[in-house]
Structure formats: C-alpha cells, structure tokens
Amino acid sequence: MPGSLAVFLIASLFALSVSAGVYTWTDADGVVHFSDRQPPSREHDTVTLTEPSVVPMSENIEQGRRVTTINQQVSRSLERSGSDRRSTAARKKAEARHQKMCGGYRKRLARIQQQLRAGYSNDRGNRLRRQRREVSQALSRECLLR
C-alpha cells in the first residue's frame, strides 16, 4: 500500500506540472510580460493554452502521393482526348499559329526595348515600361509557361 501511495503522489506532481498556467501582465512602463509563475503583487491574466494540432508525416506523404497520381491520370486523360479530337494537320496549323503569335510578342518586346534604350522623357518612358511589362507577361503566359 505505501508503494501505491508513492506512485499516486508522483503521478499527481507530474499532472500538476503539466497543467501549470501561463500568466501575463503589463508593468508600469507598458511592457507585456509572460511567465509560468504567477506574479506576487500584480494584477494578471491567465493564458489558456490549447493543444497543438499535429498531423503525422506519413499521412502527408500518402496524401501527396494520391494527389500526384490523380494529377497524372487527369493529364493522361486530357492528352488522349485532345489527340483524339484533333487531326495531325489541325495540330500543325495550331502550332504554327502559336509560333507566329509568340514571334509577334518577341518582336514587340524587342521594339519596346529599343525605344527604351533610345531614352525618353519620364512620361513616355513610364508608358513604355508598362507596355514592356504587359508584353513580357503575355509572352511568359502564352509561350514560355505553356
């Protein structure tokens, strides 16, 4: 019986230390303090701590694998349906149109760059920089990131 009493007392001490509170108070200078010990002569608030939410790493890895598999299946399905609908001639024609459009963006960007190098007043230079940014974004979106 004395052994079980000692185990109970030790377990109680651990439980008390785990449930120790966090206290916060503001001193005369306006500095906010946090401590695990209650301030002796100050008005204070007790901070309630919640358990952190933890997701096991194995679940994250498995979820990533599932998402990757689904993305691959969707990509393959879209490739198959796209190739079924378009003939080779139509694909070549679309590719030629796309190359022409990208070439137009590149020429326009080169022309704007040339004008900027020539030097312009602030207003015209700002307009050219805005155009350069817009054309560069369109080139990236339509040609480079495709």
Coordinates of N, CA and C in Angstrom, one line a residue:
M1 N 0.8 -1.2 0.0 CA 0.0 0.0 0.0 C 0.9 1.3 0.0
P2 N 1.9 1.3 0.8 CA 2.8 2.5 0.8 C 3.4 2.8 -0.6
G3 N 3.7 1.7 -1.4 CA 4.2 1.9 -2.7 C 3.2 2.5 -3.7
S4 N 2.0 2.1 -3.6 CA 1.0 2.7 -4.5 C 0.7 4.1 -4.1
L5 N 0.8 4.5 -2.8 CA 0.6 5.9 -2.4 C 1.8 6.7 -3.0
A6 N 3.0 6.2 -3.0 CA 4.1 6.9 -3.5 C 3.9 7.1 -5.0
V7 N 3.5 6.1 -5.7 CA 3.2 6.2 -7.2 C 2.1 7.3 -7.4
F8 N 1.1 7.3 -6.6 CA 0.0 8.2 -6.8 C 0.5 9.7 -6.6
L9 N 1.3 9.9 -5.5 CA 1.9 11.2 -5.3 C 2.8 11.7 -6.4
I10 N 3.6 10.8 -6.9 CA 4.5 11.2 -8.0 C 3.7 11.5 -9.3
A11 N 2.7 10.7 -9.6 CA 1.8 11.0 -10.7 C 1.1 12.3 -10.5
S12 N 0.7 12.6 -9.3 CA 0.0 13.9 -9.1 C 0.9 15.1 -9.3
L13 N 2.2 14.9 -8.9 CA 3.1 16.0 -9.1 C 3.3 16.3 -10.6
F14 N 3.5 15.2 -11.4 CA 3.6 15.3 -12.8 C 2.4 16.0 -13.4
A15 N 1.2 15.6 -13.0 CA 0.0 16.2 -13.5 C -0.1 17.7 -13.2
L16 N 0.4 18.1 -12.0 CA 0.3 19.5 -11.6 C 1.3 20.3 -12.5
S17 N 2.5 19.8 -12.7 CA 3.5 20.5 -13.5 C 3.0 20.6 -15.0
V18 N 2.3 19.6 -15.5 CA 1.8 19.7 -16.8 C 0.7 20.8 -17.0
S19 N -0.1 20.9 -16.0 CA -1.2 21.8 -16.0 C -0.9 23.2 -15.5
A20 N 0.4 23.5 -15.3 CA 0.8 24.8 -14.9 C 0.4 25.9 -15.9
G21 N 0.0 27.0 -15.4 CA -0.6 28.0 -16.2 C 0.5 29.0 -16.8
V22 N 0.1 29.8 -17.7 CA 0.9 30.8 -18.2 C 0.2 32.1 -17.8
Y23 N 1.0 33.0 -17.3 CA 0.4 34.3 -16.8 C 1.0 35.5 -17.6
T24 N 0.1 36.5 -17.8 CA 0.5 37.7 -18.5 C 0.1 38.9 -17.7
W25 N 1.0 39.9 -17.7 CA 0.7 41.2 -17.0 C 1.5 42.3 -17.7
T26 N 1.0 43.5 -17.5 CA 1.7 44.7 -18.1 C 2.3 45.5 -16.9
D27 N 3.6 45.8 -17.0 CA 4.2 46.6 -16.0 C 3.9 48.1 -16.1
A28 N 4.5 48.9 -15.3 CA 4.3 50.3 -15.2 C 4.8 51.0 -16.5
D29 N 5.7 50.4 -17.2 CA 6.3 51.0 -18.4 C 5.5 50.6 -19.7
G30 N 4.5 49.7 -19.5 CA 3.6 49.3 -20.6 C 4.2 48.1 -21.3
V31 N 5.2 47.4 -20.7 CA 5.7 46.2 -21.3 C 4.9 45.0 -20.8
V32 N 4.5 44.2 -21.8 CA 3.7 43.0 -21.5 C 4.7 41.8 -21.2
H33 N 4.5 41.1 -20.1 CA 5.3 40.0 -19.7 C 4.5 38.7 -19.7
F34 N 5.2 37.6 -20.0 CA 4.6 36.3 -19.9 C 5.5 35.5 -19.0
S35 N 4.9 34.6 -18.2 CA 5.7 33.8 -17.3 C 4.8 32.6 -16.9
D36 N 5.6 31.5 -16.4 CA 4.9 30.4 -15.9 C 4.7 30.5 -14.4
R37 N 5.2 31.6 -13.8 CA 5.0 31.8 -12.4 C 4.1 33.0 -12.2
Q38 N 3.2 32.9 -11.3 CA 2.2 33.9 -11.0 C 2.9 35.1 -10.4
P39 N 2.7 36.3 -10.9 CA 3.4 37.5 -10.3 C 2.8 37.7 -8.9
P40 N 3.7 38.0 -7.9 CA 3.2 38.1 -6.5 C 2.3 39.3 -6.2
S41 N 2.6 40.4 -6.7 CA 1.8 41.6 -6.3 C 1.2 42.4 -7.5
R42 N 0.9 41.7 -8.5 CA 0.4 42.4 -9.7 C -0.9 41.8 -10.1
E43 N -1.7 42.6 -10.8 CA -3.0 42.1 -11.4 C -2.5 41.4 -12.7
H44 N -3.0 40.2 -12.9 CA -2.5 39.4 -14.1 C -3.7 38.6 -14.7
D45 N -3.5 38.1 -15.9 CA -4.4 37.3 -16.6 C -3.8 35.9 -16.8
T46 N -4.6 34.9 -16.8 CA -4.1 33.6 -17.1 C -4.4 33.3 -18.6
V47 N -3.3 32.8 -19.2 CA -3.4 32.5 -20.7 C -3.8 31.0 -20.8
T48 N -4.9 30.7 -21.5 CA -5.3 29.3 -21.7 C -4.6 28.8 -23.0
L49 N -3.8 27.7 -22.8 CA -3.1 27.2 -24.0 C -3.9 26.0 -24.5
T50 N -4.0 25.8 -25.8 CA -4.6 24.7 -26.4 C -3.6 23.7 -26.9
E51 N -4.0 22.5 -27.1 CA -3.1 21.5 -27.6 C -2.9 21.8 -29.1
P52 N -1.6 21.7 -29.5 CA -1.3 21.9 -31.0 C -1.9 20.8 -31.8
S53 N -2.4 21.2 -33.0 CA -2.9 20.1 -33.9 C -1.7 19.5 -34.7
V54 N -1.6 18.3 -34.6 CA -0.5 17.6 -35.3 C -1.0 16.5 -36.3
V55 N -0.5 16.6 -37.5 CA -0.8 15.6 -38.5 C 0.4 14.8 -38.7
P56 N 0.3 13.5 -38.6 CA 1.5 12.6 -38.8 C 2.1 12.8 -40.2
M57 N 3.4 12.8 -40.3 CA 4.1 13.0 -41.6 C 3.7 11.9 -42.6
S58 N 3.4 10.7 -42.1 CA 3.1 9.6 -43.0 C 1.8 9.9 -43.8
E59 N 0.8 10.5 -43.1 CA -0.4 10.9 -43.7 C -0.2 12.0 -44.8
N60 N 0.7 12.9 -44.5 CA 1.0 14.0 -45.5 C 1.7 13.4 -46.7
I61 N 2.6 12.4 -46.6 CA 3.3 11.8 -47.7 C 2.3 11.0 -48.5
E62 N 1.4 10.2 -47.9 CA 0.4 9.4 -48.6 C -0.6 10.3 -49.3
Q63 N -1.0 11.4 -48.7 CA -1.9 12.4 -49.4 C -1.2 13.0 -50.6
G64 N 0.1 13.3 -50.5 CA 0.8 13.8 -51.7 C 0.9 12.8 -52.8
R65 N 1.1 11.6 -52.4 CA 1.1 10.5 -53.5 C -0.2 10.4 -54.2
R66 N -1.3 10.5 -53.4 CA -2.6 10.3 -54.0 C -2.9 11.5 -55.0
V67 N -2.5 12.7 -54.6 CA -2.7 13.9 -55.4 C -1.9 13.8 -56.7
T68 N -0.7 13.4 -56.5 CA 0.2 13.2 -57.7 C -0.4 12.2 -58.7
T69 N -0.9 11.1 -58.2 CA -1.5 10.1 -59.0 C -2.7 10.6 -59.7
I70 N -3.5 11.3 -59.0 CA -4.7 11.9 -59.7 C -4.3 12.9 -60.7
N71 N -3.4 13.8 -60.5 CA -2.9 14.7 -61.5 C -2.4 14.0 -62.7
Q72 N -1.6 13.0 -62.5 CA -1.1 12.2 -63.7 C -2.2 11.6 -64.5
Q73 N -3.2 11.0 -63.8 CA -4.4 10.4 -64.5 C -5.1 11.5 -65.3
V74 N -5.4 12.6 -64.7 CA -6.1 13.7 -65.4 C -5.3 14.2 -66.6
S75 N -4.0 14.4 -66.5 CA -3.1 14.8 -67.6 C -3.2 13.8 -68.7
R76 N -3.1 12.5 -68.4 CA -3.1 11.5 -69.5 C -4.5 11.5 -70.2
S77 N -5.5 11.6 -69.4 CA -6.9 11.6 -69.9 C -7.0 12.8 -70.9
L78 N -6.6 14.0 -70.5 CA -6.7 15.2 -71.3 C -5.8 15.0 -72.6
E79 N -4.7 14.4 -72.5 CA -3.8 14.2 -73.7 C -4.5 13.3 -74.7
R80 N -5.1 12.2 -74.1 CA -5.8 11.3 -75.0 C -7.0 11.9 -75.7
S81 N -7.8 12.7 -74.9 CA -9.0 13.3 -75.5 C -8.6 14.4 -76.5
G82 N -7.5 15.1 -76.2 CA -7.1 16.1 -77.2 C -6.5 15.5 -78.5
S83 N -5.8 14.4 -78.3 CA -5.3 13.8 -79.6 C -6.3 13.1 -80.4
D84 N -7.4 12.7 -79.7 CA -8.5 12.1 -80.5 C -9.3 13.1 -81.3
R85 N -9.4 14.3 -80.7 CA -10.2 15.3 -81.4 C -9.5 16.0 -82.5
R86 N -8.3 16.2 -82.4 CA -7.5 16.9 -83.4 C -6.8 16.0 -84.3
S87 N -6.8 16.4 -85.6 CA -6.0 15.6 -86.5 C -4.6 16.2 -86.5
T88 N -3.7 15.5 -87.2 CA -2.3 16.0 -87.2 C -2.2 17.3 -87.9
A89 N -3.0 17.5 -89.0 CA -2.9 18.7 -89.8 C -3.4 19.9 -88.9
A90 N -4.5 19.6 -88.2 CA -5.0 20.7 -87.4 C -4.1 21.1 -86.3
R91 N -3.4 20.1 -85.7 CA -2.4 20.3 -84.7 C -1.2 21.2 -85.2
K92 N -0.8 20.8 -86.4 CA 0.3 21.6 -87.0 C -0.1 23.0 -87.3
K93 N -1.3 23.2 -87.8 CA -1.8 24.5 -88.0 C -1.9 25.3 -86.8
A94 N -2.4 24.7 -85.7 CA -2.5 25.4 -84.4 C -1.1 25.8 -83.9
E95 N -0.2 24.9 -84.0 CA 1.2 25.1 -83.6 C 1.8 26.2 -84.4
A96 N 1.6 26.3 -85.7 CA 2.1 27.4 -86.5 C 1.5 28.7 -86.1
R97 N 0.2 28.8 -85.8 CA -0.4 30.0 -85.3 C 0.2 30.4 -84.0
H98 N 0.4 29.4 -83.1 CA 1.0 29.7 -81.8 C 2.4 30.3 -81.9
Q99 N 3.2 29.7 -82.8 CA 4.6 30.2 -83.1 C 4.6 31.6 -83.6
K100 N 3.6 31.9 -84.5 CA 3.5 33.2 -85.1 C 3.2 34.2 -84.0
M101 N 2.2 33.9 -83.1 CA 1.8 34.7 -82.0 C 3.0 35.0 -81.1
C102 N 3.8 34.0 -80.7 CA 4.9 34.1 -79.9 C 6.0 35.0 -80.5
G103 N 6.2 34.8 -81.9 CA 7.1 35.7 -82.6 C 6.7 37.1 -82.6
G104 N 5.4 37.4 -82.7 CA 4.9 38.7 -82.6 C 5.2 39.4 -81.2
Y105 N 5.0 38.6 -80.2 CA 5.3 39.1 -78.8 C 6.8 39.4 -78.7
R106 N 7.6 38.6 -79.2 CA 9.1 38.8 -79.1 C 9.5 40.0 -79.9
K107 N 8.9 40.2 -81.1 CA 9.3 41.4 -81.9 C 8.8 42.7 -81.2
R108 N 7.6 42.6 -80.7 CA 7.1 43.8 -80.0 C 7.9 44.1 -78.8
L109 N 8.3 43.1 -78.1 CA 9.2 43.3 -76.9 C 10.5 43.9 -77.3
A110 N 11.1 43.4 -78.4 CA 12.4 44.0 -78.8 C 12.2 45.4 -79.3
R111 N 11.1 45.8 -79.9 CA 10.9 47.1 -80.3 C 10.8 48.1 -79.1
I112 N 10.0 47.6 -78.1 CA 9.9 48.4 -76.9 C 11.2 48.6 -76.2
Q113 N 12.0 47.5 -76.1 CA 13.4 47.6 -75.5 C 14.2 48.6 -76.3
Q114 N 14.2 48.6 -77.6 CA 15.0 49.5 -78.4 C 14.6 51.0 -78.1
Q115 N 13.3 51.2 -78.0 CA 12.8 52.5 -77.7 C 13.2 53.0 -76.4
L116 N 13.2 52.1 -75.4 CA 13.6 52.5 -74.0 C 15.1 52.8 -74.0
R117 N 15.9 52.0 -74.8 CA 17.4 52.3 -74.8 C 17.6 53.7 -75.4
A118 N 16.8 54.1 -76.4 CA 17.0 55.4 -77.0 C 16.8 56.6 -76.1
G119 N 16.0 56.3 -75.0 CA 15.8 57.3 -74.0 C 14.6 58.2 -74.3
Y120 N 13.7 58.3 -73.3 CA 12.6 59.1 -73.5 C 12.3 59.9 -72.2
S121 N 11.4 60.9 -72.3 CA 11.1 61.6 -71.1 C 10.4 60.7 -70.1
N122 N 10.2 61.1 -68.9 CA 9.7 60.3 -67.8 C 8.3 59.7 -68.2
D123 N 7.4 60.5 -68.7 CA 6.0 60.0 -69.0 C 6.1 58.9 -70.1
R124 N 6.8 59.2 -71.2 CA 6.8 58.2 -72.3 C 7.6 57.0 -71.8
G125 N 8.7 57.2 -71.1 CA 9.4 56.0 -70.6 C 8.6 55.2 -69.6
N126 N 7.8 55.8 -68.8 CA 6.9 55.0 -67.9 C 5.9 54.2 -68.7
R127 N 5.3 54.8 -69.8 CA 4.4 54.1 -70.6 C 5.0 52.9 -71.3
L128 N 6.3 53.1 -71.8 CA 7.0 52.1 -72.5 C 7.3 50.9 -71.5
R129 N 7.7 51.3 -70.3 CA 8.0 50.2 -69.3 C 6.7 49.4 -68.9
R130 N 5.6 50.1 -68.9 CA 4.3 49.4 -68.6 C 4.0 48.5 -69.8
Q131 N 4.2 49.0 -71.0 CA 3.9 48.1 -72.2 C 4.9 46.9 -72.1
R132 N 6.2 47.2 -71.8 CA 7.1 46.1 -71.7 C 6.7 45.0 -70.7
R133 N 6.2 45.5 -69.6 CA 5.8 44.5 -68.5 C 4.6 43.7 -69.0
E134 N 3.6 44.4 -69.7 CA 2.4 43.7 -70.2 C 2.8 42.7 -71.2
V135 N 3.6 43.1 -72.2 CA 4.0 42.2 -73.3 C 4.9 41.0 -72.7
S136 N 5.7 41.3 -71.8 CA 6.6 40.3 -71.2 C 5.7 39.2 -70.4
Q137 N 4.7 39.7 -69.7 CA 3.8 38.8 -69.0 C 3.0 38.0 -70.0
A138 N 2.5 38.6 -71.1 CA 1.8 37.8 -72.1 C 2.7 36.7 -72.7
L139 N 3.9 37.1 -73.0 CA 4.9 36.2 -73.6 C 5.1 35.0 -72.7
S140 N 5.3 35.3 -71.4 CA 5.6 34.2 -70.4 C 4.3 33.3 -70.3
R141 N 3.2 34.0 -70.2 CA 2.0 33.2 -70.0 C 1.6 32.3 -71.2
E142 N 1.7 32.9 -72.4 CA 1.3 32.2 -73.6 C 2.3 31.3 -74.3
C143 N 3.6 31.7 -74.1 CA 4.7 30.9 -74.8 C 5.6 30.2 -73.9
L144 N 6.1 30.7 -72.9 CA 7.1 30.1 -72.1 C 6.5 29.1 -71.1
L145 N 5.4 29.4 -70.5 CA 4.8 28.6 -69.4 C 3.8 27.5 -70.0
R146 N 3.7 27.5 -71.3 CA 2.8 26.6 -71.9 C 3.1 25.1 -71.8

